[in-house]
mmCIF file of C-alpha atoms in Angstrom:
data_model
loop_
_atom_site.group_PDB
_atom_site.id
_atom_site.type_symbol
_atom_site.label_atom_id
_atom_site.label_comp_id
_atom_site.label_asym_id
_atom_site.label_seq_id
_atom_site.Cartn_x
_atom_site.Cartn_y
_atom_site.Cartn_z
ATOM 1 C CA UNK A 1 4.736 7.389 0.981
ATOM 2 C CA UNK A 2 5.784 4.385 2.887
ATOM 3 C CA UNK A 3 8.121 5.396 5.444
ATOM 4 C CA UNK A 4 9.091 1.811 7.093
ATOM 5 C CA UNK A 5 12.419 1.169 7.422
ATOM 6 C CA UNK A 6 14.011 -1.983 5.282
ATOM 7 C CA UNK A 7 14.460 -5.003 7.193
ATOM 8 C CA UNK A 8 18.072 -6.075 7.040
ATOM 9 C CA UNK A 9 19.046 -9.030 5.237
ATOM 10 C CA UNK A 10 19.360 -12.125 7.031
ATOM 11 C CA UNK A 11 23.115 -13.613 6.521
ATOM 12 C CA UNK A 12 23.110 -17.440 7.560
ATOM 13 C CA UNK A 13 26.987 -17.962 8.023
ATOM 14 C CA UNK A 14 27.018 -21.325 8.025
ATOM 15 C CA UNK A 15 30.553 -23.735 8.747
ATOM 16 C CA UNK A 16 30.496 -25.478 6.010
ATOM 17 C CA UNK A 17 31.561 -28.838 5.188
ATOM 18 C CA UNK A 18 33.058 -31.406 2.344
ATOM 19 C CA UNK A 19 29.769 -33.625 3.247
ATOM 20 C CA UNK A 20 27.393 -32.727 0.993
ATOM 21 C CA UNK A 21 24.066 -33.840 3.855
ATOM 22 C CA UNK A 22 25.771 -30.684 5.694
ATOM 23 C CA UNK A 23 24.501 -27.876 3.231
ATOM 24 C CA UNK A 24 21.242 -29.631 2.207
ATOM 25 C CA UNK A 25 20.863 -29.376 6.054
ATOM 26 C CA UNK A 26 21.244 -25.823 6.087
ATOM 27 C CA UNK A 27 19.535 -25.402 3.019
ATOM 28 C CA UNK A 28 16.428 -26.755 4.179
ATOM 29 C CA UNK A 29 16.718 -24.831 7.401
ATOM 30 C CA UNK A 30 16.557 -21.540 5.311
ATOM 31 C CA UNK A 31 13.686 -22.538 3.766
ATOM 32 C CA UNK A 32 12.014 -23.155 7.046
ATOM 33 C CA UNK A 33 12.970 -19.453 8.096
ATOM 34 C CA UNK A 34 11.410 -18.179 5.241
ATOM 35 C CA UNK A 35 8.273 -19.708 5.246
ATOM 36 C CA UNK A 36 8.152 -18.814 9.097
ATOM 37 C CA UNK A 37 8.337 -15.314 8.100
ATOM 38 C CA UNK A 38 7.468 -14.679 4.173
ATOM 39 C CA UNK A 39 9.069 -11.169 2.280
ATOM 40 C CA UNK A 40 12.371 -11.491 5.222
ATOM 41 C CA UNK A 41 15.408 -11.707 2.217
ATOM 42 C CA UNK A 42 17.738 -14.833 4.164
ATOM 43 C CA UNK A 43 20.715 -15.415 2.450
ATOM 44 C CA UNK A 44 22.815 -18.462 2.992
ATOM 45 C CA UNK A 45 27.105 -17.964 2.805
ATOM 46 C CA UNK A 46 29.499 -20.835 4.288
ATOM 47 C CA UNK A 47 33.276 -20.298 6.114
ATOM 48 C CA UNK A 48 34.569 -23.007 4.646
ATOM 49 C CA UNK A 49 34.151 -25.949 1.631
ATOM 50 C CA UNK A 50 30.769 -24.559 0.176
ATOM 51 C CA UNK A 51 29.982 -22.101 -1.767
ATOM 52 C CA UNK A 52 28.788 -19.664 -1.953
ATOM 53 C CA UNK A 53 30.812 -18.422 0.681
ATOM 54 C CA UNK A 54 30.105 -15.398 3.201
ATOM 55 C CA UNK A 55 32.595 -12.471 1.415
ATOM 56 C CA UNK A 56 30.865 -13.439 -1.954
ATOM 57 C CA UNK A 57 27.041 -13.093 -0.391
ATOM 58 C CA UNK A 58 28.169 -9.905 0.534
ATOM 59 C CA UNK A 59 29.425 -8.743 -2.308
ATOM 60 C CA UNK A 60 27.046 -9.963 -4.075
ATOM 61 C CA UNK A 61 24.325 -7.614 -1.514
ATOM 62 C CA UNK A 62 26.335 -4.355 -1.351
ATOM 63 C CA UNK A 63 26.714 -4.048 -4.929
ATOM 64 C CA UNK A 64 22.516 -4.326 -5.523
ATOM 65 C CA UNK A 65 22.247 -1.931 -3.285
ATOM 66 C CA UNK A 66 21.592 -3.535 -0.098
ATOM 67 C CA UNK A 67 22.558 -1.352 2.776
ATOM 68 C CA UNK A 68 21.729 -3.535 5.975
ATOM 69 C CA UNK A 69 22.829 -6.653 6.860
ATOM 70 C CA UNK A 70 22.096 -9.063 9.900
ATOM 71 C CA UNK A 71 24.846 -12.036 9.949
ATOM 72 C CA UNK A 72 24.232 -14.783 11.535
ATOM 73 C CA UNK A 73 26.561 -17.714 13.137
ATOM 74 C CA UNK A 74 24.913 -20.924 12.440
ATOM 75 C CA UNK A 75 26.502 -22.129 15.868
ATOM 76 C CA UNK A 76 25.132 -23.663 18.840
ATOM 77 C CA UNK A 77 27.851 -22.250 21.309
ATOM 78 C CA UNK A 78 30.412 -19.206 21.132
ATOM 79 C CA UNK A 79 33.371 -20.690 20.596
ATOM 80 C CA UNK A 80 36.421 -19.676 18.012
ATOM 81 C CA UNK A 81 34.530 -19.718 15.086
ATOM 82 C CA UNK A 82 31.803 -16.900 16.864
ATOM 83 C CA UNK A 83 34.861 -15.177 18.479
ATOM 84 C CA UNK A 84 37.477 -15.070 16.089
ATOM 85 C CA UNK A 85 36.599 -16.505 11.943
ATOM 86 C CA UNK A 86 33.400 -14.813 11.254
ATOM 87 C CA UNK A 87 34.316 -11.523 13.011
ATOM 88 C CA UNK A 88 37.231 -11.699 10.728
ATOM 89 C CA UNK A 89 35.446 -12.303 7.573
ATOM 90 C CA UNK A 90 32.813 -9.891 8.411
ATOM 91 C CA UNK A 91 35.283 -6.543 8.982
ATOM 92 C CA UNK A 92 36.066 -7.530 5.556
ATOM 93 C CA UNK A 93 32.495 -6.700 4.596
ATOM 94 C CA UNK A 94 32.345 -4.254 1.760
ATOM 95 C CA UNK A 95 32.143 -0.560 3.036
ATOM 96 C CA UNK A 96 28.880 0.359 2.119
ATOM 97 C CA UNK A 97 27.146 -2.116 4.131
ATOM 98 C CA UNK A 98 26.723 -2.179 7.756
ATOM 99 C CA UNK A 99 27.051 -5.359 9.091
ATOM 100 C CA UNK A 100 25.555 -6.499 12.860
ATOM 101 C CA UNK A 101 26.531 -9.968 14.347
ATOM 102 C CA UNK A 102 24.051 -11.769 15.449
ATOM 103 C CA UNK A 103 24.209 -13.952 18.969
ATOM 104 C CA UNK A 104 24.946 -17.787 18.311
ATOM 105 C CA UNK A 105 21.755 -19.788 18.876
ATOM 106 C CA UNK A 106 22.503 -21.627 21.780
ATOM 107 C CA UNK A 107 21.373 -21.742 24.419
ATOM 108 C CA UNK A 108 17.890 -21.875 24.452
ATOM 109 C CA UNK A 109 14.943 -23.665 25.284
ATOM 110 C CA UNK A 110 13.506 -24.236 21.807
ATOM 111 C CA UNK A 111 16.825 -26.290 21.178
ATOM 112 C CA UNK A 112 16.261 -28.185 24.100
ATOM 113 C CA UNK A 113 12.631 -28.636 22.899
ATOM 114 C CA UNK A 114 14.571 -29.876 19.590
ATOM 115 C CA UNK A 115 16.525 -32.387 21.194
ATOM 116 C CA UNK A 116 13.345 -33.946 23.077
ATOM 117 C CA UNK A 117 11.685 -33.644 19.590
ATOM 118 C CA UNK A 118 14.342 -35.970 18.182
ATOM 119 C CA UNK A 119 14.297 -38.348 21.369
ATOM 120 C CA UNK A 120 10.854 -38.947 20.508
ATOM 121 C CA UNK A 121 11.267 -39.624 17.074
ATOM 122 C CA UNK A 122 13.923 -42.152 17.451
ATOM 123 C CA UNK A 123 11.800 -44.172 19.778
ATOM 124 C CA UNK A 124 12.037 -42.766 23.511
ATOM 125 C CA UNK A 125 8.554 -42.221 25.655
ATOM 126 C CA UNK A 126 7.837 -40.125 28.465
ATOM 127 C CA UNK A 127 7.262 -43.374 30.307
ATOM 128 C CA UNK A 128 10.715 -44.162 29.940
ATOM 129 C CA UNK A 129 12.157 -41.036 30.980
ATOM 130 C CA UNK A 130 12.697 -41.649 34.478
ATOM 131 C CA UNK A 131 14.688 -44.789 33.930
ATOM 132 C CA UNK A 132 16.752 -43.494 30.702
ATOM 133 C CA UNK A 133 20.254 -41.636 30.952
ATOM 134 C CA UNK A 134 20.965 -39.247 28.404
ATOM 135 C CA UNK A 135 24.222 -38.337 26.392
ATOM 136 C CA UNK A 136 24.022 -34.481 25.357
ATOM 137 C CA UNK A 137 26.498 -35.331 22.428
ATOM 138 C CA UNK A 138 28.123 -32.161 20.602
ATOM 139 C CA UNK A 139 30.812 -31.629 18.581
ATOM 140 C CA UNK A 140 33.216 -30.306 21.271
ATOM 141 C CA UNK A 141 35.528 -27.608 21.287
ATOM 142 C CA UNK A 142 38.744 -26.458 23.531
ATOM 143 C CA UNK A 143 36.808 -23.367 24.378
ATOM 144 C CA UNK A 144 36.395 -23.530 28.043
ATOM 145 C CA UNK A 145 32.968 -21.024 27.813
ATOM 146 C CA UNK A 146 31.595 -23.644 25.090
ATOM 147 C CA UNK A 147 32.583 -26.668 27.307
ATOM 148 C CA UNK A 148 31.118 -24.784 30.355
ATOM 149 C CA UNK A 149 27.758 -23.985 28.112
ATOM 150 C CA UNK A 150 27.368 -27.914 26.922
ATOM 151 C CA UNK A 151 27.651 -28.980 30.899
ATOM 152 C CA UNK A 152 25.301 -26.359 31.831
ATOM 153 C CA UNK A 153 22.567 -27.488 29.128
ATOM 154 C CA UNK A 154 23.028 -31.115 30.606
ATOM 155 C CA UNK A 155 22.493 -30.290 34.067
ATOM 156 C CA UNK A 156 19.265 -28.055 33.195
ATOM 157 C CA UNK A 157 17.925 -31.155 31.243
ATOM 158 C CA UNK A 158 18.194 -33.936 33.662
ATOM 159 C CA UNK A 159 15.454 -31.640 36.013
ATOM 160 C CA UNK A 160 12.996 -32.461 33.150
ATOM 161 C CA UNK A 161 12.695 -35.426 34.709
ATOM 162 C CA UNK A 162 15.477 -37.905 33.187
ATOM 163 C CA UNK A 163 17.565 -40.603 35.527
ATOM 164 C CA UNK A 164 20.436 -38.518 34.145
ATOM 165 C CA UNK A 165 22.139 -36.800 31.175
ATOM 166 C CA UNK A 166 25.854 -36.259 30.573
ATOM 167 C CA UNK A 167 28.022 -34.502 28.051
ATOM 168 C CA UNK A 168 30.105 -35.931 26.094
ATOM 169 C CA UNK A 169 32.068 -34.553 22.757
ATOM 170 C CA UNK A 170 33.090 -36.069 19.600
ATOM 171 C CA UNK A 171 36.336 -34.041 19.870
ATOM 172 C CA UNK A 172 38.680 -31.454 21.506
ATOM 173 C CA UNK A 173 37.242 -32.411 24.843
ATOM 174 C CA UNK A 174 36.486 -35.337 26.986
ATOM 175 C CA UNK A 175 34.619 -37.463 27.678
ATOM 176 C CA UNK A 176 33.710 -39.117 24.083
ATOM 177 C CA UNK A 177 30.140 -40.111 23.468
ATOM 178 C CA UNK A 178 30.975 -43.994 24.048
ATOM 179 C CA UNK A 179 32.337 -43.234 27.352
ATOM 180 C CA UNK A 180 29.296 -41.310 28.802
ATOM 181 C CA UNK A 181 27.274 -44.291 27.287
ATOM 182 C CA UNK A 182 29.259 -46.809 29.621
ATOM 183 C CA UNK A 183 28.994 -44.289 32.225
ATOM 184 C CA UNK A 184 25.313 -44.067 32.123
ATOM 185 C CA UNK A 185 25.179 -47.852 32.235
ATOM 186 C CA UNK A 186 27.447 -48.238 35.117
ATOM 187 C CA UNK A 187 25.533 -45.661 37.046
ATOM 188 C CA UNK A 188 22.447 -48.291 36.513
ATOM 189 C CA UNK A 189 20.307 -46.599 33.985
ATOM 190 C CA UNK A 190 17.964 -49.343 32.073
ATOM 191 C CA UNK A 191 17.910 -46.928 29.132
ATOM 192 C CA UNK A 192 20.806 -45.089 27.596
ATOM 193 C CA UNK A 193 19.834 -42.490 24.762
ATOM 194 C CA UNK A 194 22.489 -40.417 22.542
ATOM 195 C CA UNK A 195 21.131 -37.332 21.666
ATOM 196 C CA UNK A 196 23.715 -35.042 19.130
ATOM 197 C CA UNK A 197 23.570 -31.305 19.485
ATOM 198 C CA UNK A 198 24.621 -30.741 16.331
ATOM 199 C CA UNK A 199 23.123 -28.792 13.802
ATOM 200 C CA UNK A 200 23.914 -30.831 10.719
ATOM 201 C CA UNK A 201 25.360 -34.199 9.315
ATOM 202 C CA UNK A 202 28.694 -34.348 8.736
ATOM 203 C CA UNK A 203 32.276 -35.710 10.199
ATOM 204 C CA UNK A 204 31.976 -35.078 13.672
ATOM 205 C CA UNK A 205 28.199 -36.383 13.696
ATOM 206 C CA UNK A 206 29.024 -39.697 12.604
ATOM 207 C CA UNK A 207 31.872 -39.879 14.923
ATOM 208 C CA UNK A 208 28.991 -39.555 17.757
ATOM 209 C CA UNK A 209 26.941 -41.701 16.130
ATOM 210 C CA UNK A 210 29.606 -44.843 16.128
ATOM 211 C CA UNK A 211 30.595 -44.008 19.410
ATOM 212 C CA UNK A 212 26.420 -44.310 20.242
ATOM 213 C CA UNK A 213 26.662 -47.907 18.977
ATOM 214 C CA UNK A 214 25.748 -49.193 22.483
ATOM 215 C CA UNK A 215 22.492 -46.777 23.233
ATOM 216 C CA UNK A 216 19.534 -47.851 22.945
ATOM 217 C CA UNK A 217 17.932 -44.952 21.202
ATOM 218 C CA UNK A 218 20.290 -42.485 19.126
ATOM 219 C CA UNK A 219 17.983 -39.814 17.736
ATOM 220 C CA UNK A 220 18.843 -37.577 14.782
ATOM 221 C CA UNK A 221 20.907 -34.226 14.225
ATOM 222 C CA UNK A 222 18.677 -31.213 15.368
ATOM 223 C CA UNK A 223 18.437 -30.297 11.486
ATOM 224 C CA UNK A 224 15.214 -28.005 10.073
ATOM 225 C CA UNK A 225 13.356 -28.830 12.873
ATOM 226 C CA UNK A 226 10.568 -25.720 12.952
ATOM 227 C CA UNK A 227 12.344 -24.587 16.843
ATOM 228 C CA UNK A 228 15.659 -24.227 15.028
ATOM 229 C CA UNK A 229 14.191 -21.988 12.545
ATOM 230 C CA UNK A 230 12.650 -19.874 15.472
ATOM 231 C CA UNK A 231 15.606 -19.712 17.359
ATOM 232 C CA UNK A 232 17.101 -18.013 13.960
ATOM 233 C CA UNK A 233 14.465 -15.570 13.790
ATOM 234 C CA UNK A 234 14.786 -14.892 17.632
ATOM 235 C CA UNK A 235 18.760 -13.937 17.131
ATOM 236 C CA UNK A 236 18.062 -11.792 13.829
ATOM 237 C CA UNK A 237 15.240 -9.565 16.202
ATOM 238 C CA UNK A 238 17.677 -9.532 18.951
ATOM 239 C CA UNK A 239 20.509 -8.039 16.584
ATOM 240 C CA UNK A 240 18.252 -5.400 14.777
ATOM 241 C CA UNK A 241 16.602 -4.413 17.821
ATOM 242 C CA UNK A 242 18.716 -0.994 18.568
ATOM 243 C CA UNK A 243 17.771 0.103 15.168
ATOM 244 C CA UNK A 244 14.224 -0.600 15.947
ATOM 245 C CA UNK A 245 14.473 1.608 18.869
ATOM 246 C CA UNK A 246 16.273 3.761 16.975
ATOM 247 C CA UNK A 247 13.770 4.089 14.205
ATOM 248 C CA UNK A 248 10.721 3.690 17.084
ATOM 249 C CA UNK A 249 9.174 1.012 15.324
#
C-alpha cells in the first residue's frame, strides 16, 4: 500500500490580459514547469480577460475530487493584486478544498539571472558591462513595498559589476523608462540597456519598450525562460512545506 501523501495541485493564477502574446506567455511557462518536474498536476486560471479563470479551475478540481491545492500569484512583487484580488478570489474557493497561497516570485536571484539571460540575448557582453547603465523596467505599481522591492533589485544589480542600473516604471510610479534612459546618458554611460521585469507581453510592456526607443540594447520580457519556471517550483515547495513536516516526508 502506497502511503505517500498527494502532491497538491499547482494553481498558476495568472493576471490576465486582452493581448493574446500574454497567455501564450504563460502557457508556455507551464509547460516549462512541467517538464521540470513530470507527474506535478499545474493548472493554469487567469484574474482577469482569459479564461479559464481561477474560480472555474477550482471548481473544476474540487468537484474531481481534488482535495489540495497550491495557488500561485504569477507576480514578480506583492503588491494589490498578491494582497488584496487573489486572496479574495481564493476564500471563494469551494469548501472542500484547502487552498495555500503561495509567495509571489520575486525577488530572487534566478530572476535576476533571467534578466542577464535576456541582456545577453539582445546583444550586451560582459565586456561591456562596466561601461553600460541599466534600466530595471517594470510595470510599476502605487504600492510603496513593490516600489521599495524594484529599487532594492536595482541597487543589488549594479554590484554585479554594471556602470549603473536604475528603476524606472511604465506606470503608477516615476520615473518612466525614457527618463532613466536620459538619466543614464547624462550620468555618462557609453551604453544604455532597458531590461523589462515583466513576466509577459502585453500593454504595459510595450509602453517600456517605446519609452526604450533611445537604448542601445532592449532585451526581451523574462517569459519561459527555464529560471522562471524554477522560481515557480521554488514557491510551490515553500507553500507545501508545513504539510511536509507535517506528514514527515
Amino acid at each position: 500500500m502506497n502511503d505517500k501523501p498527494v502532491r497538491p495541485v499547482l494553481v498558476v493564477v495568472a493576471h490576465g490580459s486582452r493581448d493574446p502574446r500574454h497567455a501564450a506567455t504563460v502557457h508556455a511557462l507551464v509547460r516549462r514547469v512541467r517538464s521540470l518536474r513530470p507527474g506535478l498536476r499545474v493548472e493554469t486560471g487567469f484574474l482577469d480577460f482569459t479564461i479559464p479563470s481561477v474560480q472555474g479551475v477550482l471548481e473544476s478540481l474540487a468537484a474531481e475530487g481534488v482535495r489540495d491545492v497550491v495557488a500561485l500569484p504569477l507576480l514578480l512583487t506583492r503588491a494589490f493584486h498578491a494582497k488584496a484580488d487573489i486572496p479574495a478570489v481564493l476564500r471563494d474557493a469551494p469548501p472542500r478544498l484547502r487552498v495555500r497561497q503561495a509567495e509571489v516570485l520575486g525577488p530572487s536571484p534566478l530572476l535576476l539571472s533571467t534578466l542577464e539571460r535576456r541582456l545577453r540575448e539582445a546583444g550586451s557582453t560582459y565586456a561591456d558591462r562596466s561601461a553600460t547603465g541599466v534600466v530595471l523596467a517594470s510595470a510599476g505599481s502605487t504600492d510603496p513595498e513593490a516600489i521599495a522591492v524594484i529599487a532594492s533589485i536595482a541597487r543589488e544589480w549594479r554590484r554585479t559589476g554594471w556602470r549603473a542600473v536604475r528603476p524606472a516604471f511604465a506606470s503608477a510610479a516615476l520615473p518612466r523608462t525614457e527618463d532613466a534612459v536620459r538619466e543614464l546618458r547624462e550620468l555618462g554611460c557609453e551604453r544604455v540597456a532597458v531590461a523589462p521585469y515583466v513576466l509577459a507581453p502585453g500593454f504595459l510592456p510595450d509602453r517600456i519598450a517605446r519609452g526604450a526607443a533611445g537604448a542601445d540594447v532592449i532585451a526581451d520580457v523574462l517569459g519561459a525562460a527555464p529560471e522562471v519556471a524554477r522560481v515557480l517550483l521554488q514557491r510551490y515547495d515553500e507553500a507545501r512545506m508545513p504539510a511536509l513536516a507535517a506528514v514527515g516526508a
